[in-house]
Amino acid sequence: MKKLTLTFAVSVVAWYGFAGTDGVTASRGDLQAPRPDGFSIRGGLVEGATDGPDFWALEFTRNGERYKLDNRADCRRRMEEVSGARRFIWEGLSLPGATGMVDVVATVRDGGAGQTEWLLKVANRDDRWALRKTLYPYFRNVARHRRCDLLYPGIHLGAKLMRNYKRAARHRTSEGGYTMVTAFMADGEGLYFAAHDGEGRAKILCWSAHGDVWFETLVENAGVPGRAADGPGYPVVSAPFRGDWWQAAKIYRAWALRQRWAAKGPIVYRHDHPRALSEVDTWFRLSSSMRPDTAAALVSRTWPDLKTGFRYYSWNVEVSGQDNGYPNFTPRPNTKDVVADAKARGIVVMPYVNGKIWDSALPSYRDVVPWMVTDERGGVVTEKYSDRPFGVVCPSVPGWREKLLEMEHVVVDTVGANGIYYDQIGIAPGKPCWNPAHGHPLGGGRWWTAGYHDALAAVRARTEPKGVSISTEGIDEVYMDVVDAFLVVGRQAHQEDIPFFPAVYSGYTVYFNTEVNETDSPPALFAYLAQMTFQGVSTGTWRNKGLFDGRLAAQSRIIHRLGRLRSRMRDYLAYGCLEDELRPLDRLEEVTYTYSPTRPHKKHAAEVKITYPAAIGYAWRTIDAKRRALFVANVTDRPVNFRLRLPDGMVDSALTALPGEEPAQFSAAGDGTATLTLPGGVLAVIESPRP
Ligand SMILES: [Zn+2]
């Protein structure tokens, strides 16, 4: 194997924090040299900096006063070599009026497989100053002299790929549906930079416009003298890699699948995961604008061979989905019959409840104000929805768990639904809460996700024996073992969206919802739905009756076609593992489609254009890796013919006949490449071994 001497470097930063100081000396020449120990590969792209901290920074507080300390401060420095690690030690750091009271230890450890782990511990002996925030590890000037693509957290499927992107930004991660991974990529190589935090602590991923990157963490008991945590509490992992963002996802996947939230294993083998939910091919939204019993009949008649699911709004007298009256959910008189009728037709019915907020206009609100998230000054935290203020409930409050259980009782026991959808939980970024009566560590930490996790586990203990599924809004991996499916919050499609979470967790959870209008042009709808289906997302949520009465007949057929493909290819698209994207060897022409705004978010009210290559495709394997498939769609109306690199393990492959699709032509060259000819608007599946 060729020796890995990538130009993305890692531990230069660690050394650089000491360069020019009286502690450890390391010449710049040393820094540039390849090091065999896995810590530094080669200097050059991660450079040290002289204009700010380049290893760590800390924020302390004392009676509202703030003070920043960083690795350049005056103190004694030394470095210890311990087994598989280097320990960088700063001793006797001073705070105003507190001389020599702080020690900092940064441990840089060989994480194996070319990875480096970065840990930080702070010892503070002062009884008035308290640690508040850590900023660590600082990687300065990553790829300073190159144009770089950035893997950036995104709401849709966890991340976006930002081309030639260098901009100052801050992003909450770990809670709220965004990946805690970033990567800088250029010319077929990259630098992975991620929190490997198995406990969902609140943290912020930060970038500067110069290509600096670091994590900012509000520590547990932030600013509380004598009780503030001694550091961020989780390791950051860096690794150079060859390839593109798929490789970053695979590095993360190798870690993520060993975490608590994935411990139940692949859903296809799980007895506690509701199969009916995994197998929903497309979703429809029931609301007051359509008689729900009529909808069930229409859906069943139009798409008789699809498994469908209903997201059920307005099933309650308070009218859910229009943001009022939460957390009260009182069924309408006919709700039970509607649910029974849909269930009898094999439909998964998932009524909406809200899992996060309390309508401040309700008389009950006065009594629960002490349950709300409290800011640092003691004020109650509220958020506005539909121009109404809602209190944000602190998820650590035991009463809120009881409330979520009450909602389950109404939706499942009273109404009879076989699913429940808790809005907002998976997409809600943690709010630092400073209410000492709540009993959780103040400020940062893991209590936000732990509170929701415990509450959802309590709900799950009730729903699981009943075969009822739980889903939430957004993809928050922390809840994967207690939530059966995650609603993809597209709000609107974007060119930069990439299927990051499916690349990490396909086979371990279910993704549903494709935020696009059924009234968009059929070619635009086909391209988007093919892409989402190939990315493992169950389509919908449709709401337009025109799909059933002929007004949107072409769109209805597209939804039907892709639903049938998912249904037939469930071993891949619902239960398998998403491996890669189509790798054409020839340049494909491009096509641009326009998507109209999706309701109801006014701030996303502009049209969006997405440019696709003429052929889009994704590679899957079954969870046991015995079979592999490449899904391809020609998203233009003209034939395309191109050569491609076959995905790994697919040298011996052939087309699978798809009923109703115009046949494609495929010939494998035997050297891992193949030629594919696709008529316009056609779907094709290539499988290995030959079907
Ligand atoms: Zn709280």
XYZ file of C-alpha atoms and ligand atoms in Angstrom:
692
model
C 0.000 0.000 0.000
C 1.219 3.438 -0.853
C 2.504 5.317 2.141
C 0.003 7.872 3.312
C 1.650 11.246 3.141
C -1.300 13.505 2.790
C -0.767 17.182 2.910
C -3.487 17.666 5.480
C -1.693 17.586 8.772
C -2.874 17.262 12.258
C -0.590 17.495 15.206
C 1.537 20.310 13.917
C -0.902 22.384 15.901
C -0.044 20.537 19.065
C 3.624 21.238 18.601
C 3.086 24.731 17.466
C 1.436 25.666 20.717
C 4.875 25.278 22.235
C 7.033 26.595 19.482
C 8.896 29.708 20.436
C 8.206 29.220 24.098
C 10.603 28.193 26.797
C 9.038 24.795 27.153
C 9.313 22.187 24.485
C 11.231 23.399 21.483
C 10.340 22.229 18.057
C 11.751 23.822 14.981
C 9.561 24.539 12.016
C 11.660 22.095 10.042
C 10.694 19.343 12.453
C 7.085 20.264 12.045
C 7.169 19.832 8.308
C 8.713 16.404 8.423
C 6.588 13.284 8.156
C 6.322 11.583 11.500
C 5.786 7.869 11.670
C 3.832 7.829 14.916
C 0.511 8.723 13.456
C 0.317 12.095 15.151
C 1.524 14.198 12.349
C 1.554 13.216 8.767
C 2.999 16.238 7.137
C 2.937 19.889 7.858
C 1.930 22.384 5.280
C -1.786 22.835 5.419
C -2.442 23.154 9.093
C -0.152 25.951 10.058
C 0.417 27.444 13.406
C -0.570 31.036 13.959
C 0.953 33.910 15.806
C -2.161 36.060 16.072
C -4.201 34.075 18.578
C -4.564 30.852 20.502
C -3.583 27.862 18.409
C -4.164 25.002 20.806
C -6.798 25.872 23.414
C -8.632 28.790 24.996
C -10.763 28.921 28.125
C -13.341 31.341 29.423
C -13.631 31.808 33.174
C -16.183 33.842 35.095
C -16.379 35.475 38.532
C -19.516 37.406 39.590
C -20.441 38.203 36.015
C -16.887 39.215 35.069
C -15.329 37.167 32.225
C -11.696 36.327 31.589
C -10.083 34.464 28.683
C -7.005 32.354 29.040
C -5.197 30.526 26.231
C -2.169 28.396 25.460
C 0.094 31.431 25.041
C -0.286 32.582 28.648
C 2.647 32.761 31.044
C 3.273 29.542 32.956
C 5.470 26.460 33.217
C 5.183 24.089 30.254
C 6.211 20.544 29.714
C 5.379 17.607 27.548
C 5.189 13.970 28.593
C 5.344 11.000 26.284
C 3.045 8.323 27.590
C 1.987 5.113 25.930
C 0.367 6.056 22.620
C -0.049 9.682 23.610
C 1.603 13.003 24.220
C 0.489 14.997 27.188
C 1.009 18.748 26.946
C 0.949 20.384 30.362
C 0.607 24.044 31.318
C 1.085 24.582 35.046
C 0.476 27.569 37.262
C -1.655 29.654 34.924
C -3.062 32.789 36.513
C -6.449 34.501 36.609
C -6.865 38.111 37.809
C -6.234 38.047 41.538
C -5.583 34.318 41.470
C -1.951 33.686 40.651
C -0.898 30.235 39.493
C -4.255 28.613 40.269
C -4.955 26.853 36.956
C -3.331 23.864 35.264
C -4.274 22.610 31.826
C -3.526 19.203 30.350
C -4.120 18.562 26.650
C -3.731 14.932 25.730
C -3.134 14.072 22.090
C -3.600 10.361 21.671
C -3.151 7.922 18.837
C -6.703 6.778 18.160
C -5.638 4.054 15.728
C -6.500 3.851 12.028
C -4.711 7.150 11.405
C -6.912 9.005 13.867
C -5.798 11.379 16.587
C -7.852 12.037 19.726
C -7.764 15.384 21.456
C -8.733 15.625 25.120
C -8.617 18.555 27.537
C -8.654 18.752 31.333
C -8.604 21.906 33.404
C -7.711 21.991 37.093
C -8.803 25.225 38.769
C -7.873 25.692 42.414
C -9.457 29.112 42.814
C -12.741 29.242 44.728
C -14.095 32.418 43.108
C -13.307 32.047 39.416
C -15.073 29.193 37.645
C -14.606 27.658 34.203
C -17.396 28.524 31.794
C -16.367 27.590 28.255
C -13.647 25.635 26.526
C -12.504 26.280 22.945
C -10.588 23.230 21.846
C -8.749 21.974 19.884
C -7.857 24.929 17.709
C -6.766 23.871 14.233
C -5.483 27.014 12.565
C -5.205 27.785 8.874
C -6.429 24.470 7.568
C -5.776 24.414 3.820
C -4.932 28.090 3.928
C -3.548 28.180 0.431
C -6.087 25.935 -1.229
C -9.655 26.103 -2.321
C -11.463 23.712 -0.113
C -14.872 22.056 0.061
C -16.387 21.898 3.511
C -18.603 19.267 5.076
C -20.955 21.508 7.001
C -23.828 20.627 9.345
C -27.197 20.827 7.598
C -30.768 20.347 8.745
C -31.826 18.101 5.881
C -29.929 14.806 6.257
C -27.329 16.071 8.712
C -24.869 17.865 6.435
C -24.260 19.926 3.345
C -21.311 19.972 1.022
C -20.221 23.588 0.617
C -18.023 24.097 -2.437
C -14.987 26.377 -2.119
C -16.166 27.447 1.251
C -14.280 29.480 3.786
C -16.456 31.585 5.984
C -16.746 32.300 9.682
C -19.584 30.249 11.105
C -20.852 28.692 14.305
C -23.148 25.724 14.460
C -24.775 23.852 17.295
C -24.258 20.132 16.976
C -25.100 16.908 18.792
C -28.565 18.027 19.647
C -30.921 19.353 17.066
C -30.285 17.131 14.107
C -26.915 18.383 12.902
C -23.848 16.240 12.577
C -20.903 16.966 14.857
C -18.540 16.177 11.990
C -16.832 18.592 9.661
C -14.214 17.935 7.002
C -12.040 20.068 4.762
C -11.583 18.520 1.332
C -9.514 19.343 -1.720
C -8.040 17.366 -4.619
C -9.174 13.959 -3.424
C -7.976 14.227 0.155
C -9.341 15.652 3.328
C -9.097 16.341 7.008
C -11.806 14.901 9.273
C -12.583 16.856 12.435
C -15.344 15.572 14.682
C -16.555 15.306 18.226
C -16.775 11.663 19.233
C -19.248 12.321 22.010
C -21.475 9.378 22.830
C -23.593 11.376 25.259
C -25.057 14.240 23.245
C -23.477 17.138 25.103
C -24.278 20.643 23.924
C -21.441 21.988 21.818
C -20.789 24.433 19.011
C -18.636 23.733 15.979
C -16.855 26.927 14.870
C -14.981 27.961 11.731
C -13.148 31.165 10.923
C -12.888 32.721 7.494
C -9.221 31.683 7.360
C -9.893 27.976 7.691
C -9.558 27.724 11.480
C -11.809 25.196 13.183
C -12.568 24.303 16.804
C -15.324 23.202 19.189
C -16.747 25.587 21.765
C -18.278 23.915 24.796
C -20.286 25.467 27.600
C -19.220 23.115 30.379
C -21.457 21.421 32.926
C -22.154 23.801 35.807
C -20.636 26.537 33.714
C -19.389 29.382 35.859
C -20.364 27.757 39.175
C -17.355 28.099 41.514
C -16.167 24.790 42.857
C -18.620 22.804 40.706
C -17.810 23.686 37.100
C -16.727 20.630 35.090
C -13.032 20.197 34.365
C -13.362 20.320 30.578
C -15.551 19.581 27.584
C -15.912 15.918 28.599
C -15.567 14.382 25.125
C -12.725 13.753 22.691
C -12.377 15.500 19.366
C -10.974 13.256 16.660
C -8.997 14.341 13.633
C -7.901 12.171 10.745
C -6.522 12.791 7.303
C -8.240 10.753 4.614
C -8.174 10.088 0.924
C -11.476 10.546 -0.875
C -14.471 12.809 -0.477
C -17.188 13.322 2.138
C -18.288 9.668 1.848
C -14.985 8.734 3.433
C -15.587 11.176 6.301
C -19.009 9.559 6.804
C -17.386 6.114 6.916
C -14.868 7.239 9.546
C -17.745 8.565 11.611
C -19.878 5.468 10.971
C -17.155 3.194 12.358
C -17.359 5.108 15.629
C -21.078 5.910 15.654
C -22.284 2.335 15.249
C -20.480 1.439 18.469
C -22.413 4.024 20.495
C -25.316 3.372 22.845
C -27.851 4.679 20.360
C -26.925 2.043 17.769
C -26.497 -0.825 20.249
C -29.819 -2.446 19.332
C -28.337 -3.272 15.947
C -29.742 -3.182 12.417
C -33.519 -2.744 12.348
C -34.046 -5.741 10.078
C -32.930 -8.000 12.939
C -34.728 -6.104 15.701
C -37.930 -7.423 17.214
C -38.693 -4.144 18.933
C -38.628 -2.061 15.754
C -42.046 -1.796 14.082
C -41.685 -3.341 10.651
C -44.857 -1.664 9.391
C -43.139 1.698 9.853
C -39.890 0.755 8.102
C -41.906 -0.442 5.144
C -44.025 2.653 4.549
C -43.348 3.558 0.913
C -44.951 6.990 0.965
C -46.672 9.359 3.399
C -49.790 11.457 3.176
C -50.834 14.299 5.463
C -54.321 14.194 6.906
C -55.699 17.532 7.982
C -58.949 19.356 8.403
C -58.970 20.395 4.722
C -59.670 16.815 3.676
C -62.105 14.319 5.091
C -59.712 11.810 6.604
C -61.868 8.743 5.932
C -62.082 9.763 2.266
C -58.301 10.114 2.142
C -57.736 6.553 3.340
C -60.037 5.211 0.619
C -58.408 7.343 -2.091
C -54.848 6.454 -1.114
C -55.664 2.764 -1.023
C -57.411 2.899 -4.397
C -54.739 4.976 -6.161
C -51.647 3.218 -4.818
C -53.076 -0.214 -3.918
C -49.705 -1.958 -3.895
C -47.929 0.624 -1.718
C -47.647 0.683 2.030
C -48.669 4.134 3.160
C -48.543 6.181 6.295
C -50.648 9.088 7.490
C -49.241 11.994 9.396
C -52.443 13.005 11.105
C -52.965 16.684 11.930
C -56.164 18.328 13.179
C -57.267 15.097 14.819
C -57.736 17.091 17.981
C -60.087 19.935 18.861
C -57.152 22.287 19.519
C -56.090 21.813 15.848
C -52.545 20.479 15.919
C -50.017 21.728 13.414
C -51.342 25.265 13.698
C -49.405 25.859 16.878
C -51.869 26.564 19.624
C -53.050 24.894 22.766
C -49.961 22.708 23.258
C -49.636 20.459 25.169
C -53.395 19.814 25.191
C -54.574 17.217 22.696
C -58.267 16.347 22.871
C -59.560 13.988 20.159
C -62.424 15.046 17.912
C -65.492 12.814 18.012
C -64.699 11.061 14.692
C -60.955 10.598 15.195
C -61.202 7.076 16.540
C -63.269 5.908 13.553
C -60.908 7.552 11.068
C -57.954 5.784 12.651
C -59.744 2.429 12.740
C -60.669 2.728 9.057
C -57.122 3.607 7.985
C -55.603 0.833 10.119
C -58.009 -1.644 8.572
C -56.549 -0.658 5.184
C -53.016 -1.347 6.442
C -52.095 2.308 6.843
C -49.739 3.468 9.581
C -51.467 6.359 11.342
C -49.260 8.773 13.178
C -51.062 11.633 14.927
C -49.140 14.804 15.673
C -48.281 15.891 19.183
C -45.758 18.494 20.250
C -42.975 17.388 22.543
C -41.259 20.646 23.422
C -43.346 23.744 24.111
C -46.257 25.036 26.221
C -48.721 27.613 24.942
C -48.307 30.636 27.212
C -51.943 31.662 26.551
C -53.258 28.582 28.342
C -54.459 29.061 31.933
C -52.326 26.025 32.856
C -49.168 27.866 31.815
C -48.983 29.846 35.069
C -48.625 26.633 37.040
C -45.821 25.251 34.884
C -43.655 28.355 34.508
C -41.181 26.743 36.959
C -40.759 23.904 34.410
C -39.523 26.201 31.675
C -35.937 26.655 30.552
C -34.453 29.550 32.498
C -31.761 31.800 31.089
C -28.643 32.945 32.911
C -30.415 36.008 34.301
C -33.333 33.956 35.616
C -35.752 34.780 32.783
C -38.142 32.209 31.295
C -37.120 31.181 27.750
C -39.916 31.459 25.195
C -40.133 30.904 21.444
C -42.669 32.251 18.955
C -44.637 30.002 16.632
C -47.469 31.302 14.459
C -46.843 34.634 16.223
C -47.719 33.130 19.608
C -45.260 32.881 22.500
C -44.639 29.404 23.900
C -42.618 28.471 26.953
C -39.771 26.052 26.218
C -40.094 23.189 28.679
C -36.876 21.946 30.263
C -36.777 18.267 29.257
C -35.213 17.274 32.557
C -38.411 18.114 34.454
C -40.156 14.881 35.572
C -43.565 16.471 35.000
C -42.785 16.815 31.301
C -42.116 13.125 30.991
C -45.576 12.552 32.510
C -47.040 14.937 29.956
C -45.413 13.060 27.051
C -46.799 9.821 28.501
C -50.255 11.411 28.734
C -50.057 12.298 25.037
C -49.166 8.690 24.246
C -52.169 7.520 26.249
C -54.543 9.753 24.280
C -53.074 8.970 20.853
C -52.612 5.243 21.328
C -55.068 4.057 23.989
C -57.941 6.469 23.383
C -57.664 7.093 19.651
C -56.152 3.741 18.695
C -53.308 4.999 16.481
C -50.402 2.676 15.643
C -47.879 5.526 15.582
C -47.151 8.746 17.427
C -45.164 11.715 16.145
C -43.532 13.985 18.722
C -42.814 17.232 16.969
C -39.609 19.211 17.543
C -37.703 16.878 19.888
C -35.189 15.644 17.321
C -34.625 19.093 15.880
C -34.514 21.075 19.119
C -31.074 22.444 19.895
C -30.428 22.346 23.613
C -31.102 25.574 25.439
C -28.674 26.211 28.269
C -30.872 26.151 31.365
C -29.790 27.768 34.617
C -32.710 26.834 36.858
C -31.187 25.283 39.991
C -34.550 23.784 40.982
C -34.426 21.437 37.962
C -31.620 19.436 39.500
C -29.497 19.179 36.328
C -26.008 20.645 35.920
C -26.379 24.339 35.087
C -25.634 25.610 31.599
C -24.060 23.008 29.344
C -23.701 19.265 29.460
C -25.628 16.195 28.501
C -28.781 16.780 30.556
C -30.864 18.157 27.648
C -30.575 15.068 25.474
C -30.608 12.802 28.538
C -33.909 14.351 29.670
C -35.578 13.732 26.323
C -33.974 10.335 25.995
C -35.311 9.203 29.366
C -38.765 10.569 28.610
C -38.860 8.860 25.206
C -37.606 5.627 26.771
C -40.548 5.789 29.195
C -42.942 6.319 26.280
C -41.285 3.487 24.408
C -41.724 1.103 27.324
C -45.457 1.578 26.756
C -45.587 1.660 22.947
C -43.243 -1.233 22.221
C -45.498 -4.057 23.488
C -48.361 -2.495 21.502
C -46.353 -2.468 18.269
C -46.750 1.308 18.062
C -44.017 3.397 16.433
C -42.489 6.616 17.748
C -41.099 9.249 15.444
C -39.853 12.776 15.790
C -38.877 15.795 13.744
C -35.246 15.951 12.641
C -32.504 13.354 12.801
C -30.908 13.307 16.210
C -28.741 10.231 16.534
C -28.790 10.477 20.344
C -32.423 9.271 20.316
C -31.996 6.500 17.766
C -32.515 3.693 20.274
C -35.785 5.154 21.570
C -37.229 6.679 18.372
C -38.140 4.442 15.432
C -38.094 6.979 12.624
C -36.866 10.486 11.932
C -38.717 13.032 9.866
C -36.381 14.705 7.384
C -36.812 18.434 7.876
C -36.036 19.599 4.403
C -38.152 22.698 4.656
C -36.933 23.021 1.124
C -34.531 21.126 -1.066
C -31.038 22.556 -1.530
C -28.307 21.954 -4.012
C -25.764 21.423 -1.235
C -27.702 18.742 0.679
C -25.927 15.416 0.995
C -27.205 12.166 2.547
C -24.796 12.281 5.460
C -26.887 10.548 8.130
C -28.058 7.788 5.737
C -24.408 7.201 4.848
C -23.768 6.720 8.570
C -26.938 5.088 9.893
C -28.808 3.460 7.005
C -30.014 0.078 8.194
C -30.169 1.333 11.777
C -33.112 3.694 11.585
C -35.818 4.999 9.258
C -35.923 8.353 7.462
C -39.125 9.759 5.999
C -40.494 12.948 4.438
C -39.336 14.657 1.259
C -40.097 18.349 1.444
C -41.235 19.112 -2.071
C -44.556 20.101 -3.625
C -46.549 17.557 -5.576
C -47.558 20.424 -7.864
C -43.980 20.913 -9.142
C -43.330 19.826 -12.718
C -43.219 16.043 -13.198
C -39.539 15.986 -14.326
C -38.529 18.084 -11.301
C -40.549 15.873 -8.972
C -39.116 12.721 -10.518
C -35.517 13.903 -10.103
C -35.976 14.879 -6.481
C -37.963 11.827 -5.456
C -35.587 9.461 -7.242
C -32.701 11.070 -5.395
C -34.422 10.862 -2.017
C -35.632 7.306 -2.570
C -32.093 6.301 -3.546
C -30.870 7.999 -0.370
C -33.173 5.790 1.694
C -35.887 8.315 2.500
C -39.542 7.322 2.375
C -41.355 9.931 0.237
C -44.158 12.351 1.057
C -45.707 13.967 2.951
C -48.360 14.589 0.278
C -51.388 16.671 0.964
C -52.982 17.404 -2.406
C -56.188 15.577 -3.372
C -55.256 16.197 -7.000
C -53.011 13.140 -6.740
C -56.157 11.016 -6.595
C -58.647 12.768 -8.871
C -56.563 13.072 -12.033
C -55.453 16.711 -11.712
C -51.939 15.615 -10.722
C -51.999 12.263 -12.490
C -48.399 12.460 -13.764
C -47.096 13.325 -10.306
C -49.187 10.583 -8.739
C -47.641 8.050 -11.141
C -44.118 9.212 -10.217
C -44.828 8.784 -6.507
C -46.295 5.366 -7.290
C -43.277 4.295 -9.380
C -40.746 5.260 -6.742
C -42.869 3.758 -3.984
C -42.967 0.471 -5.900
C -39.214 0.571 -6.347
C -38.710 1.073 -2.606
C -41.199 -1.654 -1.850
C -39.446 -4.102 -4.156
C -35.934 -3.098 -3.053
C -36.557 -2.866 0.695
C -33.564 -5.065 1.511
C -31.465 -2.179 0.291
C -33.449 1.036 0.583
C -35.170 0.370 3.919
C -32.908 -2.166 5.613
C -29.555 -1.974 3.842
C -26.500 0.191 3.951
C -25.941 3.239 1.730
C -22.366 2.999 0.497
C -21.589 5.503 -2.201
C -22.858 7.558 -5.075
C -22.723 6.932 -8.800
C -19.194 7.522 -10.130
C -19.465 8.310 -13.839
C -16.245 8.213 -15.853
C -17.660 10.428 -18.567
C -18.851 13.947 -18.099
C -22.635 14.000 -17.965
C -24.722 16.887 -19.158
C -26.620 18.734 -16.466
C -30.227 19.674 -16.028
C -31.696 22.308 -13.716
C -35.165 22.094 -12.189
C -37.131 24.648 -10.221
C -38.914 23.836 -6.982
C -41.676 25.986 -5.561
C -41.667 27.014 -1.914
C -43.062 24.525 0.532
C -45.432 25.622 3.240
C -45.601 26.736 5.964
C -42.258 28.347 6.673
C -42.427 31.879 5.334
C -38.701 32.397 5.580
C -38.173 29.604 3.064
C -40.607 31.104 0.614
C -38.359 31.450 -2.421
C -38.131 29.139 -5.406
C -35.123 26.849 -5.366
C -33.185 25.621 -8.370
C -31.284 22.357 -8.232
C -28.873 21.230 -10.914
C -28.492 17.495 -11.392
C -26.187 15.467 -13.591
C -28.305 13.713 -16.254
C -27.905 10.431 -14.380
C -28.034 10.291 -10.585
C -27.319 7.158 -8.636
C -26.467 5.584 -5.284
C -24.851 2.307 -4.266
C -26.257 0.071 -1.533
C -25.554 -3.257 0.034
C -27.824 -5.502 2.035
C -27.056 -5.393 5.742
C -25.398 -8.836 5.575
C -23.284 -7.576 2.641
C -24.302 -10.561 0.532
C -25.886 -8.475 -2.215
C -25.084 -5.067 -3.671
C -27.045 -2.743 -5.892
C -26.549 0.444 -7.826
C -29.709 2.517 -8.293
C -29.642 4.914 -11.237
C -32.142 7.359 -12.720
C -31.947 9.363 -15.904
C -33.495 12.637 -14.767
C -33.647 14.168 -18.249
C -36.067 13.390 -21.080
C -33.254 12.304 -23.421
C -31.279 9.055 -23.470
C -27.901 9.064 -21.731
C -24.970 6.788 -22.382
C -21.910 6.814 -20.155
C -19.149 4.774 -18.606
C -19.017 4.369 -14.863
C -16.822 2.950 -12.168
C -18.677 0.078 -10.537
C -18.993 0.246 -6.744
C -16.740 -2.053 -4.721
C -17.784 -5.693 -4.904
C -19.869 -5.212 -8.044
C -17.555 -6.410 -10.806
C -19.940 -9.278 -11.463
C -23.242 -7.459 -11.859
C -26.224 -7.219 -14.146
C -29.402 -5.221 -14.666
C -32.473 -6.205 -12.707
C -35.660 -6.149 -14.759
C -38.056 -3.522 -13.399
C -41.659 -3.995 -14.509
C -43.053 -0.879 -16.115
C -39.638 0.708 -16.767
C -38.292 1.027 -20.281
C -35.269 -1.298 -20.379
C -31.765 0.105 -19.946
C -28.601 -1.388 -21.448
C -25.687 -2.309 -19.295
C -22.403 -3.987 -19.992
C -19.643 -4.535 -17.464
C -16.112 -4.435 -18.866
C -14.741 -6.867 -16.292
C -12.214 -4.348 -14.996
C -14.547 -2.649 -12.536
C -15.984 -0.297 -15.128
C -19.177 -0.562 -17.138
C -21.245 1.221 -19.744
C -24.844 2.168 -19.097
C -27.459 3.455 -21.540
C -30.659 4.820 -20.051
C -33.704 6.095 -21.948
C -35.032 9.461 -20.725
C -36.810 9.458 -17.357
C -35.987 5.845 -16.608
C -35.040 4.034 -13.401
C -32.527 1.200 -13.425
C -31.097 -1.157 -10.825
C -27.848 -3.033 -11.289
C -27.285 -5.871 -8.818
C -24.429 -8.077 -7.789
C -24.254 -11.015 -7.773
C -26.311 -11.144 -10.954
C -30.009 -11.452 -10.045
Zn -33.655 23.069 33.371
